[in-house]
């Protein structure tokens, strides 16, 4: 006999996963059509506030934000929140015990590092992970909650804010994702920081 509670739970999980995939595809599509200079509703954003809030959310493993310092950029708060959340969610899915987030600003560049102590990503796959629907071995599958779109969205959001993202080996033993964003990016048609409208 079927365990109908189990069947219903799996159906709900699959429905949620499908909904997340559709939402991500819609966002990616709109980002693909958008030039950085056309980014709407942009404003000064304290990225450290977003990072600290997301780091405090419950997850599979705790997130250390001890090395987060002030960093302000020009951009869309909702998209930047999604960028950080996708990276932290990804790290938590694949970590064994630790995720660390580092944020700082130097010479007009804001750098965000997200490290985990999982199995890491082979050098040959470190670019491919940003392709849509890419899931690597090591259980990076729907069983782990991923849609294969989160990292593609991270790259698209970073690029629309004049930045970059790449993957490398983490000192913790797993993967490190590095996002660099220009703190003084002026491709977005809003007043510079500190200037009154």
mmCIF file of C-alpha atoms in Angstrom:
data_model
loop_
_atom_site.group_PDB
_atom_site.id
_atom_site.type_symbol
_atom_site.label_atom_id
_atom_site.label_comp_id
_atom_site.label_asym_id
_atom_site.label_seq_id
_atom_site.Cartn_x
_atom_site.Cartn_y
_atom_site.Cartn_z
ATOM 1 C CA UNK A 1 0.000 0.000 0.000
ATOM 2 C CA UNK A 2 1.156 3.514 -0.778
ATOM 3 C CA UNK A 3 2.009 5.839 2.074
ATOM 4 C CA UNK A 4 -0.221 8.716 0.981
ATOM 5 C CA UNK A 5 1.343 11.168 3.420
ATOM 6 C CA UNK A 6 4.717 10.434 1.855
ATOM 7 C CA UNK A 7 3.268 10.709 -1.662
ATOM 8 C CA UNK A 8 1.645 14.049 -0.837
ATOM 9 C CA UNK A 9 4.863 15.361 0.719
ATOM 10 C CA UNK A 10 6.885 14.408 -2.345
ATOM 11 C CA UNK A 11 4.311 15.985 -4.648
ATOM 12 C CA UNK A 12 4.460 19.233 -2.673
ATOM 13 C CA UNK A 13 8.261 19.235 -2.794
ATOM 14 C CA UNK A 14 8.232 18.651 -6.538
ATOM 15 C CA UNK A 15 5.651 21.405 -7.030
ATOM 16 C CA UNK A 16 7.790 23.810 -5.020
ATOM 17 C CA UNK A 17 10.900 22.843 -6.984
ATOM 18 C CA UNK A 18 9.056 23.391 -10.270
ATOM 19 C CA UNK A 19 7.752 26.743 -9.049
ATOM 20 C CA UNK A 20 11.274 27.772 -8.064
ATOM 21 C CA UNK A 21 12.552 26.735 -11.498
ATOM 22 C CA UNK A 22 9.896 28.757 -13.322
ATOM 23 C CA UNK A 23 10.570 31.796 -11.145
ATOM 24 C CA UNK A 24 14.307 31.513 -11.772
ATOM 25 C CA UNK A 25 13.814 31.148 -15.539
ATOM 26 C CA UNK A 26 11.595 34.240 -15.674
ATOM 27 C CA UNK A 27 14.180 36.234 -13.735
ATOM 28 C CA UNK A 28 17.029 34.976 -15.938
ATOM 29 C CA UNK A 29 15.067 35.845 -19.067
ATOM 30 C CA UNK A 30 14.430 39.408 -17.914
ATOM 31 C CA UNK A 31 18.091 39.790 -16.894
ATOM 32 C CA UNK A 32 19.253 38.519 -20.287
ATOM 33 C CA UNK A 33 17.258 41.245 -22.027
ATOM 34 C CA UNK A 34 18.481 43.957 -19.686
ATOM 35 C CA UNK A 35 21.645 45.932 -20.271
ATOM 36 C CA UNK A 36 23.481 47.112 -17.174
ATOM 37 C CA UNK A 37 22.705 50.705 -18.102
ATOM 38 C CA UNK A 38 18.992 49.853 -18.156
ATOM 39 C CA UNK A 39 18.846 48.384 -14.655
ATOM 40 C CA UNK A 40 15.734 49.922 -13.141
ATOM 41 C CA UNK A 41 14.906 50.859 -9.549
ATOM 42 C CA UNK A 42 18.562 50.930 -8.570
ATOM 43 C CA UNK A 43 19.774 52.711 -5.475
ATOM 44 C CA UNK A 44 22.663 52.756 -2.997
ATOM 45 C CA UNK A 45 22.701 49.330 -1.316
ATOM 46 C CA UNK A 46 24.550 48.347 1.860
ATOM 47 C CA UNK A 47 25.536 44.858 0.774
ATOM 48 C CA UNK A 48 26.786 44.025 4.281
ATOM 49 C CA UNK A 49 23.232 44.394 5.636
ATOM 50 C CA UNK A 50 21.970 41.868 3.082
ATOM 51 C CA UNK A 51 24.820 39.439 3.800
ATOM 52 C CA UNK A 52 24.386 39.599 7.575
ATOM 53 C CA UNK A 53 20.626 39.063 7.342
ATOM 54 C CA UNK A 54 20.985 36.018 5.107
ATOM 55 C CA UNK A 55 23.808 34.574 7.223
ATOM 56 C CA UNK A 56 21.498 34.580 10.261
ATOM 57 C CA UNK A 57 18.805 32.503 8.583
ATOM 58 C CA UNK A 58 18.561 28.873 9.702
ATOM 59 C CA UNK A 59 20.025 26.298 7.357
ATOM 60 C CA UNK A 60 21.674 22.899 7.138
ATOM 61 C CA UNK A 61 24.902 24.296 8.602
ATOM 62 C CA UNK A 62 25.638 27.609 10.355
ATOM 63 C CA UNK A 63 27.071 30.509 8.372
ATOM 64 C CA UNK A 64 29.954 32.500 9.826
ATOM 65 C CA UNK A 65 29.842 36.204 8.956
ATOM 66 C CA UNK A 66 32.705 37.232 11.258
ATOM 67 C CA UNK A 67 34.646 38.701 8.323
ATOM 68 C CA UNK A 68 31.893 40.895 6.899
ATOM 69 C CA UNK A 69 32.679 44.596 6.760
ATOM 70 C CA UNK A 70 30.824 47.584 5.320
ATOM 71 C CA UNK A 71 30.394 47.571 1.545
ATOM 72 C CA UNK A 72 28.078 49.833 -0.432
ATOM 73 C CA UNK A 73 27.290 49.556 -4.118
ATOM 74 C CA UNK A 74 24.778 50.937 -6.582
ATOM 75 C CA UNK A 75 22.176 48.417 -7.638
ATOM 76 C CA UNK A 76 18.873 46.634 -7.250
ATOM 77 C CA UNK A 77 18.376 45.455 -3.645
ATOM 78 C CA UNK A 78 16.081 42.585 -4.652
ATOM 79 C CA UNK A 79 18.544 41.212 -7.199
ATOM 80 C CA UNK A 80 21.539 41.591 -4.899
ATOM 81 C CA UNK A 81 19.621 39.807 -2.125
ATOM 82 C CA UNK A 82 18.963 36.967 -4.543
ATOM 83 C CA UNK A 83 22.621 36.791 -5.540
ATOM 84 C CA UNK A 84 23.750 36.440 -1.920
ATOM 85 C CA UNK A 85 20.946 34.033 -0.999
ATOM 86 C CA UNK A 86 21.672 31.753 -3.964
ATOM 87 C CA UNK A 87 25.364 31.557 -3.069
ATOM 88 C CA UNK A 88 24.729 30.890 0.627
ATOM 89 C CA UNK A 89 21.996 28.317 -0.111
ATOM 90 C CA UNK A 90 24.326 26.544 -2.532
ATOM 91 C CA UNK A 91 27.159 26.513 0.013
ATOM 92 C CA UNK A 92 24.884 25.166 2.753
ATOM 93 C CA UNK A 93 23.623 22.366 0.504
ATOM 94 C CA UNK A 94 27.129 21.105 -0.160
ATOM 95 C CA UNK A 95 28.924 21.906 3.109
ATOM 96 C CA UNK A 96 29.739 19.309 5.714
ATOM 97 C CA UNK A 97 29.910 21.550 8.767
ATOM 98 C CA UNK A 98 30.964 25.081 7.840
ATOM 99 C CA UNK A 99 30.095 27.984 5.568
ATOM 100 C CA UNK A 100 31.977 31.259 5.810
ATOM 101 C CA UNK A 101 31.074 34.551 4.165
ATOM 102 C CA UNK A 102 33.630 37.333 3.727
ATOM 103 C CA UNK A 103 32.818 40.833 2.460
ATOM 104 C CA UNK A 104 35.055 43.832 2.011
ATOM 105 C CA UNK A 105 35.791 46.811 -0.232
ATOM 106 C CA UNK A 106 39.163 47.877 -1.646
ATOM 107 C CA UNK A 107 40.016 50.468 -4.311
ATOM 108 C CA UNK A 108 36.466 50.799 -5.563
ATOM 109 C CA UNK A 109 35.841 47.042 -5.755
ATOM 110 C CA UNK A 110 33.515 45.168 -3.409
ATOM 111 C CA UNK A 111 34.505 41.515 -2.986
ATOM 112 C CA UNK A 112 32.174 38.828 -1.630
ATOM 113 C CA UNK A 113 33.567 35.359 -0.823
ATOM 114 C CA UNK A 114 31.380 32.372 0.049
ATOM 115 C CA UNK A 115 33.306 29.298 1.258
ATOM 116 C CA UNK A 116 32.173 25.814 2.232
ATOM 117 C CA UNK A 117 33.937 22.730 3.587
ATOM 118 C CA UNK A 118 32.248 20.243 1.271
ATOM 119 C CA UNK A 119 33.735 18.130 -1.498
ATOM 120 C CA UNK A 120 34.532 21.123 -3.684
ATOM 121 C CA UNK A 121 34.271 21.496 -7.451
ATOM 122 C CA UNK A 122 36.827 20.027 -9.849
ATOM 123 C CA UNK A 123 38.804 22.634 -11.765
ATOM 124 C CA UNK A 124 37.373 21.379 -15.063
ATOM 125 C CA UNK A 125 33.834 22.105 -13.814
ATOM 126 C CA UNK A 126 34.390 25.519 -12.219
ATOM 127 C CA UNK A 127 33.155 27.429 -15.250
ATOM 128 C CA UNK A 128 30.443 24.958 -16.233
ATOM 129 C CA UNK A 129 28.648 25.324 -12.877
ATOM 130 C CA UNK A 130 27.404 28.734 -14.062
ATOM 131 C CA UNK A 131 25.563 27.218 -17.041
ATOM 132 C CA UNK A 132 21.811 26.807 -16.740
ATOM 133 C CA UNK A 133 20.563 23.426 -15.470
ATOM 134 C CA UNK A 134 24.076 22.230 -14.642
ATOM 135 C CA UNK A 135 24.215 19.708 -11.814
ATOM 136 C CA UNK A 136 27.484 18.050 -11.014
ATOM 137 C CA UNK A 137 27.977 14.605 -9.534
ATOM 138 C CA UNK A 138 28.361 14.361 -5.749
ATOM 139 C CA UNK A 139 24.605 14.588 -5.343
ATOM 140 C CA UNK A 140 24.238 18.108 -6.753
ATOM 141 C CA UNK A 141 20.791 17.000 -7.848
ATOM 142 C CA UNK A 142 17.150 17.587 -7.166
ATOM 143 C CA UNK A 143 17.518 15.426 -4.071
ATOM 144 C CA UNK A 144 19.733 18.157 -2.653
ATOM 145 C CA UNK A 145 17.144 20.828 -3.446
ATOM 146 C CA UNK A 146 18.897 22.520 -6.370
ATOM 147 C CA UNK A 147 17.276 23.600 -9.626
ATOM 148 C CA UNK A 148 20.496 24.015 -11.605
ATOM 149 C CA UNK A 149 19.689 27.706 -12.115
ATOM 150 C CA UNK A 150 20.921 29.421 -8.955
ATOM 151 C CA UNK A 151 24.529 29.953 -10.038
ATOM 152 C CA UNK A 152 23.497 31.006 -13.547
ATOM 153 C CA UNK A 153 21.370 33.678 -11.896
ATOM 154 C CA UNK A 154 24.269 34.750 -9.663
ATOM 155 C CA UNK A 155 26.462 35.348 -12.717
ATOM 156 C CA UNK A 156 23.743 37.207 -14.598
ATOM 157 C CA UNK A 157 23.002 39.489 -11.638
ATOM 158 C CA UNK A 158 26.701 40.177 -11.067
ATOM 159 C CA UNK A 159 27.208 41.058 -14.727
ATOM 160 C CA UNK A 160 24.185 43.371 -14.774
ATOM 161 C CA UNK A 161 25.819 45.236 -11.885
ATOM 162 C CA UNK A 162 29.091 45.569 -13.793
ATOM 163 C CA UNK A 163 30.736 42.724 -11.884
ATOM 164 C CA UNK A 164 32.062 39.188 -12.203
ATOM 165 C CA UNK A 165 31.856 35.855 -10.399
ATOM 166 C CA UNK A 166 34.079 32.804 -10.500
ATOM 167 C CA UNK A 167 34.703 29.596 -8.563
ATOM 168 C CA UNK A 168 37.957 28.369 -7.035
ATOM 169 C CA UNK A 169 39.166 26.034 -4.306
ATOM 170 C CA UNK A 170 38.311 27.091 -0.758
ATOM 171 C CA UNK A 171 40.783 27.126 2.139
ATOM 172 C CA UNK A 172 38.057 25.223 4.015
ATOM 173 C CA UNK A 173 38.455 22.329 1.597
ATOM 174 C CA UNK A 174 35.338 22.816 -0.493
ATOM 175 C CA UNK A 175 34.314 25.457 -3.024
ATOM 176 C CA UNK A 176 34.832 29.210 -2.897
ATOM 177 C CA UNK A 177 32.679 31.558 -4.956
ATOM 178 C CA UNK A 178 34.163 34.998 -5.554
ATOM 179 C CA UNK A 179 31.943 37.931 -6.575
ATOM 180 C CA UNK A 180 33.518 41.274 -7.435
ATOM 181 C CA UNK A 181 31.335 44.345 -7.943
ATOM 182 C CA UNK A 182 32.391 47.937 -8.619
ATOM 183 C CA UNK A 183 31.372 50.084 -5.650
ATOM 184 C CA UNK A 184 31.299 53.207 -7.803
ATOM 185 C CA UNK A 185 29.601 51.702 -10.852
ATOM 186 C CA UNK A 186 27.860 54.486 -12.796
ATOM 187 C CA UNK A 187 26.231 52.483 -15.583
ATOM 188 C CA UNK A 188 22.951 52.795 -13.700
ATOM 189 C CA UNK A 189 21.030 56.009 -14.148
ATOM 190 C CA UNK A 190 20.701 57.111 -10.531
ATOM 191 C CA UNK A 191 22.469 59.860 -8.538
ATOM 192 C CA UNK A 192 25.934 59.008 -7.159
ATOM 193 C CA UNK A 193 26.263 58.095 -3.506
ATOM 194 C CA UNK A 194 26.072 61.040 -1.161
ATOM 195 C CA UNK A 195 24.309 63.335 -3.591
ATOM 196 C CA UNK A 196 20.806 64.471 -2.733
ATOM 197 C CA UNK A 197 18.082 64.047 -5.324
#
